[in-house]
Coordinates of C-alpha atoms and ligand atoms in Angstrom, one line a residue:
M1 CA 227.3 -65.6 73.5
S2 CA 228.6 -68.4 71.0
T3 CA 228.7 -72.3 71.4
V4 CA 230.4 -73.9 68.9
P5 CA 228.8 -77.7 68.9
A6 CA 231.4 -80.3 69.8
P7 CA 232.5 -81.8 66.5
A8 CA 231.6 -85.3 67.9
L9 CA 227.9 -84.4 68.6
V10 CA 227.8 -82.7 65.0
D11 CA 228.8 -86.3 63.7
R12 CA 226.7 -88.1 66.2
Y13 CA 223.5 -86.2 64.7
R14 CA 224.5 -85.7 61.2
T15 CA 221.5 -86.6 59.0
R16 CA 219.4 -85.8 56.3
A17 CA 216.2 -83.7 57.5
P18 CA 214.0 -81.4 56.1
R19 CA 213.8 -77.6 57.2
Y20 CA 209.9 -77.5 58.4
T21 CA 209.0 -74.6 56.0
S22 CA 205.6 -76.7 56.2
Y23 CA 204.5 -80.0 57.9
P24 CA 203.8 -82.4 56.3
T25 CA 206.4 -81.5 53.8
A26 CA 206.3 -80.8 50.0
P27 CA 207.8 -84.6 49.4
Q28 CA 204.4 -85.9 51.1
F29 CA 202.0 -83.7 48.7
R30 CA 200.2 -85.5 46.5
P31 CA 198.5 -85.1 43.1
I32 CA 195.4 -82.6 44.2
A33 CA 192.1 -81.4 42.3
E34 CA 191.2 -78.1 42.5
D35 CA 187.6 -79.3 44.0
E36 CA 189.4 -81.0 46.9
L37 CA 190.6 -77.5 47.7
R38 CA 186.7 -75.7 47.9
E39 CA 186.3 -76.5 51.3
P40 CA 188.9 -75.5 52.8
L41 CA 189.7 -72.3 51.2
S42 CA 186.0 -71.5 51.9
R43 CA 186.5 -72.0 55.7
G44 CA 189.0 -69.2 56.3
E45 CA 188.1 -65.9 57.9
G46 CA 190.6 -63.2 58.5
P47 CA 193.4 -61.6 57.1
V48 CA 195.2 -63.2 54.1
A49 CA 198.9 -63.5 53.0
L50 CA 199.8 -63.8 49.8
Y51 CA 203.2 -64.9 48.3
V52 CA 203.9 -64.8 44.6
H53 CA 207.0 -66.4 43.1
V54 CA 208.7 -64.4 40.6
P55 CA 210.8 -67.4 38.7
F56 CA 213.2 -65.1 35.9
C57 CA 216.8 -64.6 36.9
Q58 CA 219.1 -62.9 34.4
R59 CA 222.1 -65.3 35.1
L60 CA 222.3 -68.3 36.8
C61 CA 224.0 -68.4 40.2
H62 CA 225.8 -71.9 41.0
Y63 CA 224.8 -72.5 44.5
C64 CA 220.8 -71.8 43.7
G65 CA 218.6 -73.9 45.3
C66 CA 215.3 -71.9 43.6
H67 CA 212.8 -72.8 40.8
V68 CA 214.3 -70.5 38.4
E69 CA 214.0 -69.6 34.5
I70 CA 217.5 -67.6 32.7
R71 CA 215.5 -64.7 31.2
K72 CA 217.4 -61.9 29.7
N73 CA 214.1 -60.3 28.0
R74 CA 212.2 -58.4 30.9
D75 CA 209.1 -57.9 28.8
L76 CA 208.3 -61.1 29.8
G77 CA 206.9 -59.8 33.1
A78 CA 204.0 -58.1 31.6
E79 CA 202.3 -61.9 30.6
Y80 CA 203.3 -63.1 33.8
V81 CA 201.6 -60.3 36.0
D82 CA 199.0 -60.9 33.5
S83 CA 198.4 -64.8 34.6
V84 CA 199.1 -64.2 38.4
L85 CA 196.3 -61.5 38.5
R86 CA 194.0 -63.8 36.6
E87 CA 195.2 -66.9 39.1
A88 CA 194.5 -64.4 42.4
A89 CA 191.0 -64.0 41.2
L90 CA 190.4 -67.5 40.5
W91 CA 191.4 -67.9 44.3
R92 CA 189.5 -65.3 46.0
A93 CA 186.0 -66.4 44.1
Y94 CA 186.5 -69.5 46.7
Q95 CA 187.2 -67.3 50.0
Q96 CA 184.6 -65.2 52.0
P97 CA 183.8 -61.6 50.8
G98 CA 185.3 -58.9 53.3
R99 CA 188.5 -60.3 53.6
K100 CA 191.8 -57.9 53.8
L101 CA 195.4 -58.1 52.5
G102 CA 197.8 -58.9 56.3
Q103 CA 200.8 -59.8 54.5
L104 CA 202.0 -59.6 50.4
A105 CA 205.7 -61.2 50.2
L106 CA 207.0 -61.3 46.3
G107 CA 210.0 -64.1 45.6
G108 CA 212.0 -65.8 42.9
G109 CA 213.9 -66.0 41.2
T110 CA 213.9 -62.0 41.1
P111 CA 211.1 -60.3 41.7
T112 CA 212.7 -57.0 40.1
F113 CA 213.0 -59.0 36.9
L114 CA 209.6 -57.2 36.7
R115 CA 209.8 -53.8 35.9
S116 CA 208.1 -50.9 37.9
E117 CA 205.5 -50.5 35.8
Y118 CA 204.4 -54.3 36.1
L119 CA 205.2 -54.6 39.9
S120 CA 203.0 -51.9 40.4
R121 CA 199.9 -53.5 38.3
L122 CA 200.5 -56.3 39.9
V123 CA 200.6 -55.0 43.6
A124 CA 197.2 -52.5 42.4
G125 CA 195.9 -55.5 40.9
L126 CA 195.7 -58.0 44.2
A127 CA 194.9 -54.9 46.6
G128 CA 191.6 -54.5 44.3
L129 CA 190.9 -57.8 45.2
W130 CA 192.0 -58.2 48.9
P131 CA 192.2 -54.3 50.2
L132 CA 195.1 -53.4 51.9
G133 CA 194.1 -54.3 56.2
P134 CA 195.8 -52.2 59.0
G135 CA 199.6 -52.5 59.3
A136 CA 199.6 -54.9 55.8
E137 CA 203.4 -55.7 55.0
L138 CA 204.3 -55.7 51.6
S139 CA 207.9 -57.0 50.9
I140 CA 209.9 -58.2 47.7
E141 CA 213.4 -59.8 47.5
V142 CA 215.7 -58.0 45.6
D143 CA 218.7 -58.5 43.6
P144 CA 221.1 -55.9 44.3
R145 CA 223.2 -56.6 40.8
T146 CA 220.4 -56.0 38.4
V147 CA 218.0 -53.1 39.7
S148 CA 218.9 -49.5 38.7
S149 CA 218.3 -46.6 41.1
E150 CA 215.3 -45.4 39.9
E151 CA 213.6 -49.1 40.1
L152 CA 214.7 -49.2 43.9
E153 CA 213.0 -45.5 44.4
A154 CA 209.8 -46.6 42.9
L155 CA 209.3 -49.6 45.6
P156 CA 207.8 -47.8 48.4
K157 CA 206.0 -45.5 46.1
I158 CA 204.5 -48.4 44.9
G159 CA 203.4 -49.8 48.5
F160 CA 206.5 -51.7 49.4
T161 CA 207.2 -51.9 53.0
R162 CA 210.1 -53.7 53.5
V163 CA 213.3 -55.0 51.2
N164 CA 215.0 -57.8 51.3
L165 CA 218.6 -57.8 49.4
G166 CA 220.3 -60.9 48.4
V167 CA 223.6 -60.3 49.1
Q168 CA 225.0 -64.1 50.3
D169 CA 228.5 -63.3 50.8
V170 CA 230.8 -60.5 49.8
D171 CA 233.9 -61.9 49.4
E172 CA 234.5 -61.8 45.4
T173 CA 236.6 -65.3 45.5
V174 CA 233.3 -66.8 47.1
L175 CA 231.2 -64.6 44.6
A176 CA 233.5 -65.7 41.7
A177 CA 232.9 -69.7 42.3
V178 CA 229.0 -69.3 42.6
N179 CA 229.1 -67.1 39.4
R180 CA 227.5 -64.3 40.9
P181 CA 229.6 -61.4 41.0
Q182 CA 228.7 -58.6 42.9
P183 CA 230.9 -56.1 43.9
F184 CA 229.9 -55.1 47.4
P185 CA 229.3 -51.2 47.0
L186 CA 226.5 -52.0 44.9
V187 CA 224.8 -53.5 48.2
G188 CA 225.8 -50.4 50.1
Q189 CA 224.3 -48.0 47.2
A190 CA 221.2 -50.3 47.2
F191 CA 221.2 -49.7 51.2
S192 CA 221.8 -45.9 50.5
T193 CA 219.3 -45.5 47.6
L194 CA 216.5 -46.9 49.7
R195 CA 216.7 -45.6 52.7
G196 CA 217.0 -42.5 50.7
A197 CA 213.5 -43.1 49.6
G198 CA 212.0 -43.4 52.6
L199 CA 212.2 -47.6 53.2
A200 CA 213.5 -48.3 56.8
Q201 CA 212.9 -52.0 56.5
V202 CA 215.5 -53.6 54.7
G203 CA 216.9 -56.9 55.2
V204 CA 219.7 -59.2 54.0
D205 CA 219.8 -63.0 53.1
L206 CA 223.5 -64.4 53.4
V207 CA 224.3 -68.2 53.2
Y208 CA 227.1 -70.2 54.6
G209 CA 228.9 -73.5 53.8
L210 CA 229.9 -71.8 50.4
P211 CA 232.8 -72.9 48.1
A212 CA 235.9 -71.4 48.3
Q213 CA 234.5 -69.8 51.8
T214 CA 236.5 -69.8 55.1
E215 CA 236.0 -68.5 58.5
E216 CA 238.2 -65.6 57.9
S217 CA 236.2 -64.6 54.7
F218 CA 233.4 -65.2 56.1
G219 CA 233.7 -63.4 59.5
A220 CA 235.0 -60.6 57.1
T221 CA 231.3 -60.8 55.1
L222 CA 229.7 -60.3 58.5
D223 CA 231.3 -57.7 59.9
A224 CA 230.8 -55.8 56.6
V225 CA 227.0 -56.5 56.3
A226 CA 226.5 -55.4 60.2
T227 CA 227.9 -52.2 59.1
L228 CA 225.1 -51.4 56.8
R229 CA 222.6 -52.1 59.9
P230 CA 220.2 -54.3 57.8
T231 CA 216.8 -54.7 60.4
R232 CA 217.2 -58.5 59.7
I233 CA 219.8 -60.9 58.7
A234 CA 218.5 -64.3 57.5
L235 CA 221.6 -66.6 57.7
F236 CA 221.2 -69.9 55.4
Q237 CA 223.2 -73.0 55.3
Y238 CA 223.9 -73.9 51.2
A239 CA 222.2 -76.9 50.8
H240 CA 224.1 -79.2 48.5
V241 CA 221.6 -81.5 46.7
P242 CA 222.8 -81.1 43.1
W243 CA 220.6 -84.6 42.5
L244 CA 217.5 -81.8 42.6
K245 CA 219.9 -78.8 41.3
P246 CA 222.2 -79.9 38.7
Q247 CA 224.0 -76.5 38.1
Q248 CA 225.7 -77.4 41.9
K249 CA 228.0 -79.3 40.2
L250 CA 229.8 -76.6 39.0
I251 CA 230.6 -75.9 42.1
E252 CA 232.3 -79.3 43.1
R253 CA 235.6 -78.4 42.1
F254 CA 235.5 -75.8 44.8
A255 CA 236.8 -76.7 48.3
R256 CA 233.6 -76.6 50.2
P257 CA 233.7 -75.6 54.1
D258 CA 233.1 -79.6 56.0
S259 CA 230.5 -79.6 59.0
D260 CA 233.3 -78.5 61.1
G261 CA 233.9 -75.6 59.4
R262 CA 230.1 -74.7 58.9
T263 CA 229.7 -75.5 62.3
R264 CA 232.0 -72.8 63.5
M265 CA 231.1 -70.0 60.7
W266 CA 227.6 -70.7 62.2
A267 CA 228.6 -70.0 65.9
L268 CA 231.0 -67.2 64.4
A269 CA 227.6 -65.5 63.2
R270 CA 226.1 -66.1 66.4
E271 CA 228.5 -64.0 68.1
K272 CA 229.4 -61.5 65.7
L273 CA 225.9 -60.6 65.1
G274 CA 225.2 -61.1 68.6
G275 CA 227.8 -58.4 69.5
A276 CA 226.7 -56.3 66.8
G277 CA 223.3 -55.7 68.8
Y278 CA 221.4 -58.5 67.1
V279 CA 218.9 -60.8 68.6
E280 CA 218.7 -64.3 67.1
V281 CA 215.3 -65.0 66.4
G282 CA 214.8 -69.0 65.3
M283 CA 217.0 -70.9 63.6
D284 CA 218.6 -68.8 61.1
H285 CA 217.5 -65.5 61.6
F286 CA 218.8 -62.3 63.2
A287 CA 217.0 -58.9 63.8
L288 CA 217.7 -55.5 65.5
P289 CA 215.8 -54.9 68.7
G290 CA 212.1 -53.4 67.8
D291 CA 212.1 -55.5 64.7
E292 CA 208.4 -57.2 64.5
L293 CA 210.5 -60.5 64.8
V294 CA 212.0 -59.5 67.5
L295 CA 208.4 -58.8 69.1
A296 CA 206.6 -61.9 68.0
L297 CA 209.6 -63.9 69.2
Q298 CA 208.9 -62.2 73.0
N299 CA 204.9 -62.7 73.1
G300 CA 205.6 -66.0 71.2
S301 CA 203.7 -64.8 68.4
L302 CA 206.5 -65.8 65.8
Q303 CA 205.3 -68.4 63.0
R304 CA 207.2 -70.0 59.9
N305 CA 205.5 -70.6 56.8
F306 CA 207.4 -71.2 53.5
E307 CA 209.5 -68.2 53.6
G308 CA 210.8 -68.5 56.7
Y309 CA 209.5 -67.4 60.0
T310 CA 206.7 -64.8 59.9
T311 CA 204.6 -62.4 62.3
H312 CA 201.3 -63.1 60.5
A313 CA 200.3 -65.9 62.7
G314 CA 197.6 -68.1 61.2
H315 CA 196.7 -66.0 58.3
D316 CA 195.7 -68.2 55.3
L317 CA 199.0 -68.2 52.9
L318 CA 198.0 -68.5 49.1
G319 CA 200.8 -69.2 46.8
L320 CA 200.6 -67.7 43.5
G321 CA 202.5 -68.0 40.6
V322 CA 204.7 -71.0 38.8
S323 CA 206.0 -73.2 41.6
A324 CA 204.2 -71.7 44.8
I325 CA 203.3 -73.0 48.0
G326 CA 200.0 -72.4 49.7
G327 CA 198.9 -73.6 53.2
F328 CA 195.2 -72.4 54.6
D329 CA 192.9 -74.4 56.8
G330 CA 194.4 -78.1 56.9
A331 CA 195.2 -78.1 53.1
Y332 CA 198.7 -77.2 51.3
A333 CA 198.4 -76.5 47.6
Q334 CA 201.7 -75.9 45.3
N335 CA 201.2 -74.7 41.3
T336 CA 202.6 -76.3 38.4
K337 CA 206.4 -76.0 37.9
D338 CA 206.1 -75.5 34.5
R339 CA 205.4 -71.8 33.1
E340 CA 203.6 -72.6 29.8
R341 CA 201.2 -74.9 32.0
Y342 CA 200.4 -72.3 34.1
G343 CA 199.3 -69.8 32.0
A344 CA 197.5 -72.1 30.1
R345 CA 195.7 -73.3 33.1
V346 CA 194.9 -69.9 34.8
G347 CA 194.2 -69.1 31.3
E348 CA 190.9 -71.4 30.6
G349 CA 189.3 -70.0 34.2
K350 CA 191.5 -73.0 36.7
L351 CA 194.0 -73.0 39.5
A352 CA 197.0 -74.5 38.4
V353 CA 197.6 -76.6 41.5
E354 CA 199.1 -79.7 40.7
R355 CA 200.4 -81.3 44.2
G356 CA 198.9 -80.9 47.8
L357 CA 197.7 -82.1 50.7
L358 CA 194.4 -82.4 53.0
L359 CA 196.1 -82.4 56.8
T360 CA 195.0 -85.3 59.0
A361 CA 194.1 -84.4 62.4
D362 CA 197.6 -86.4 63.4
D363 CA 199.5 -83.9 60.8
I364 CA 198.1 -80.9 62.3
A365 CA 199.0 -81.8 66.0
R366 CA 202.6 -82.5 65.2
R367 CA 202.5 -79.4 63.2
R368 CA 201.8 -77.3 66.1
V369 CA 204.6 -79.5 68.1
I370 CA 207.1 -79.0 65.2
M371 CA 206.8 -75.3 64.5
S372 CA 206.3 -74.5 68.2
L373 CA 210.5 -76.1 68.6
F374 CA 211.0 -74.4 65.5
C375 CA 209.8 -70.6 66.8
N376 CA 210.5 -70.6 70.2
F377 CA 212.5 -73.6 71.2
T378 CA 210.3 -75.3 73.6
V379 CA 206.5 -77.0 72.8
D380 CA 204.0 -78.0 76.0
L381 CA 202.7 -81.5 74.5
G382 CA 199.6 -81.6 76.5
D383 CA 198.2 -85.0 77.5
A384 CA 199.1 -86.5 73.5
D385 CA 200.2 -89.6 73.5
Y386 CA 204.1 -89.3 72.2
A387 CA 206.0 -92.0 74.0
E388 CA 207.6 -93.2 71.3
E389 CA 208.9 -90.0 70.5
L390 CA 209.9 -88.9 74.3
S391 CA 212.1 -92.2 74.6
R392 CA 214.0 -91.1 70.9
L393 CA 214.4 -87.9 72.9
E394 CA 216.6 -89.3 75.9
R395 CA 219.8 -89.4 73.9
F396 CA 219.3 -85.4 73.2
V397 CA 218.6 -85.5 76.8
E398 CA 221.8 -87.4 77.8
D399 CA 223.7 -85.1 75.0
G400 CA 222.5 -81.7 76.9
L401 CA 220.4 -80.7 73.8
V402 CA 216.7 -80.9 75.6
T403 CA 215.1 -80.9 78.7
I404 CA 212.1 -82.5 79.4
D405 CA 210.0 -81.7 82.3
G406 CA 206.3 -83.4 82.3
S407 CA 205.0 -82.5 79.5
R408 CA 206.9 -79.7 77.8
V409 CA 210.0 -80.6 76.0
S410 CA 212.7 -77.9 75.7
V411 CA 215.7 -76.9 73.1
T412 CA 219.1 -75.7 75.3
P413 CA 221.1 -73.1 74.0
N414 CA 223.4 -76.0 73.4
G415 CA 220.8 -77.8 71.5
R416 CA 219.7 -75.3 68.8
F417 CA 222.0 -76.2 66.3
F418 CA 220.3 -79.4 66.4
I419 CA 217.0 -78.2 66.0
R420 CA 216.0 -79.8 62.7
N421 CA 217.4 -83.1 64.5
V422 CA 215.2 -82.3 67.1
C423 CA 211.9 -81.7 64.8
A424 CA 212.5 -84.7 62.7
V425 CA 211.9 -87.1 65.9
F426 CA 208.2 -86.1 65.6
D427 CA 207.5 -86.3 61.8
R428 CA 206.0 -89.6 61.0
Y429 CA 207.0 -88.8 57.8
L430 CA 210.7 -88.5 57.7
E431 CA 212.0 -92.2 57.7
A432 CA 210.8 -93.3 54.1
D433 CA 211.9 -89.8 53.0
V434 CA 215.4 -90.2 54.4
A435 CA 216.2 -93.2 51.8
T436 CA 215.4 -91.1 48.9
R437 CA 217.9 -88.7 50.3
R438 CA 215.5 -85.6 49.1
Y439 CA 216.7 -83.2 52.1
S440 CA 220.4 -81.7 52.8
E441 CA 222.2 -82.7 55.4
T442 CA 221.6 -81.0 58.8
A443 CA 225.9 -80.0 59.5
Ligands
SF4_20 S1 218.9 -64.1 42.1 FE1 219.0 -66.0 43.6 S2 217.3 -67.0 42.5 FE2 218.2 -66.1 40.9 S3 219.6 -67.7 40.2 FE3 220.6 -66.4 41.9 S4 220.1 -67.8 43.5 FE4 218.4 -68.3 42.2

């Protein structure tokens, strides 16, 4: 059942806060040397998760918040794959032998900028370093506008088990306002081709809060997308951060939904997708019953990492490619965002890591609290001393957003919209960050 948070509450709690795909968050990273990562890398055991960032896109969407390079020449992909495989071998050399691949995710940018032959070489090369473990999940983000039927059909043959289609919206006015022309039939065709090729796990990304979007148009988008029965729907709030992403200034001439409008769209999505049989997973995902995300939610193993929600609990995650972030055994590491520098570094046989962090015991304890709240909306604080945080949660309790029962903190159904605010209470770095306006608004 959908609950629209009261505008007065939304106003009261509006602030800037992270989406907590990590804790501490990336702005806390500092320059880090390869040698500092040697020990955390060698400690890990069990399956490995890999994220490969492919930075290329053929056209810039004006709402884009990703690290992208606009390029038409798809031949660039060959050299890039060579660099990623060189980098992967460097990471692998630091790890213990015998580790298997549990999860591979290709994101971007547009991973299907890489022609099928390059994707095939990439997957085979990575599987040569980390043999596929049982039930390994290989996923790829696909832009339905720039991929051919043959390329879609090749994906399961290459080994991909899951595809995520970037849809965002289906309304032509909205798509024109963000420079992303994408006729809806293209999306439908991509679904049919993928399913015809035997790929059953097809998800969709949607964005609310875009220019020219209205409650009515977004409702129609939700209805249209639900008819395709994607196994997962990720619903992201548009983050307007033009000081970080200058192209977003280009959409300021269009009216955007205000905070009240965005809140209503979020509630509408919960209502419509719930009515269409989807289960709400965490803050911003929906999945069909039986999907692994739903099972992970039900058995308490849902996790969160740089890609959002994941079922691969506790796996070391290595980030490969330009700007990619990894997190493993008490450390985070982010690669340089400069592609030439990236290629040069790995060509010299050095990791391309530029920034990162070695976590303190306090960081690790707070990460557990924040991730548990983000994934399960509840956490047992145990006997840790969070007296100050508990006193800051009192106003959330008074507003019916949180309950506190002994050491257990739980977010109520009405409080889910404010999950970033609740987690921010446990973020010991946030106060300094907010002053720098690094994050998007919570509502
Ligand atoms: S396709 Fe995605 S990554 Fe590429 S410009 Fe558009 S929003 Fe950004």
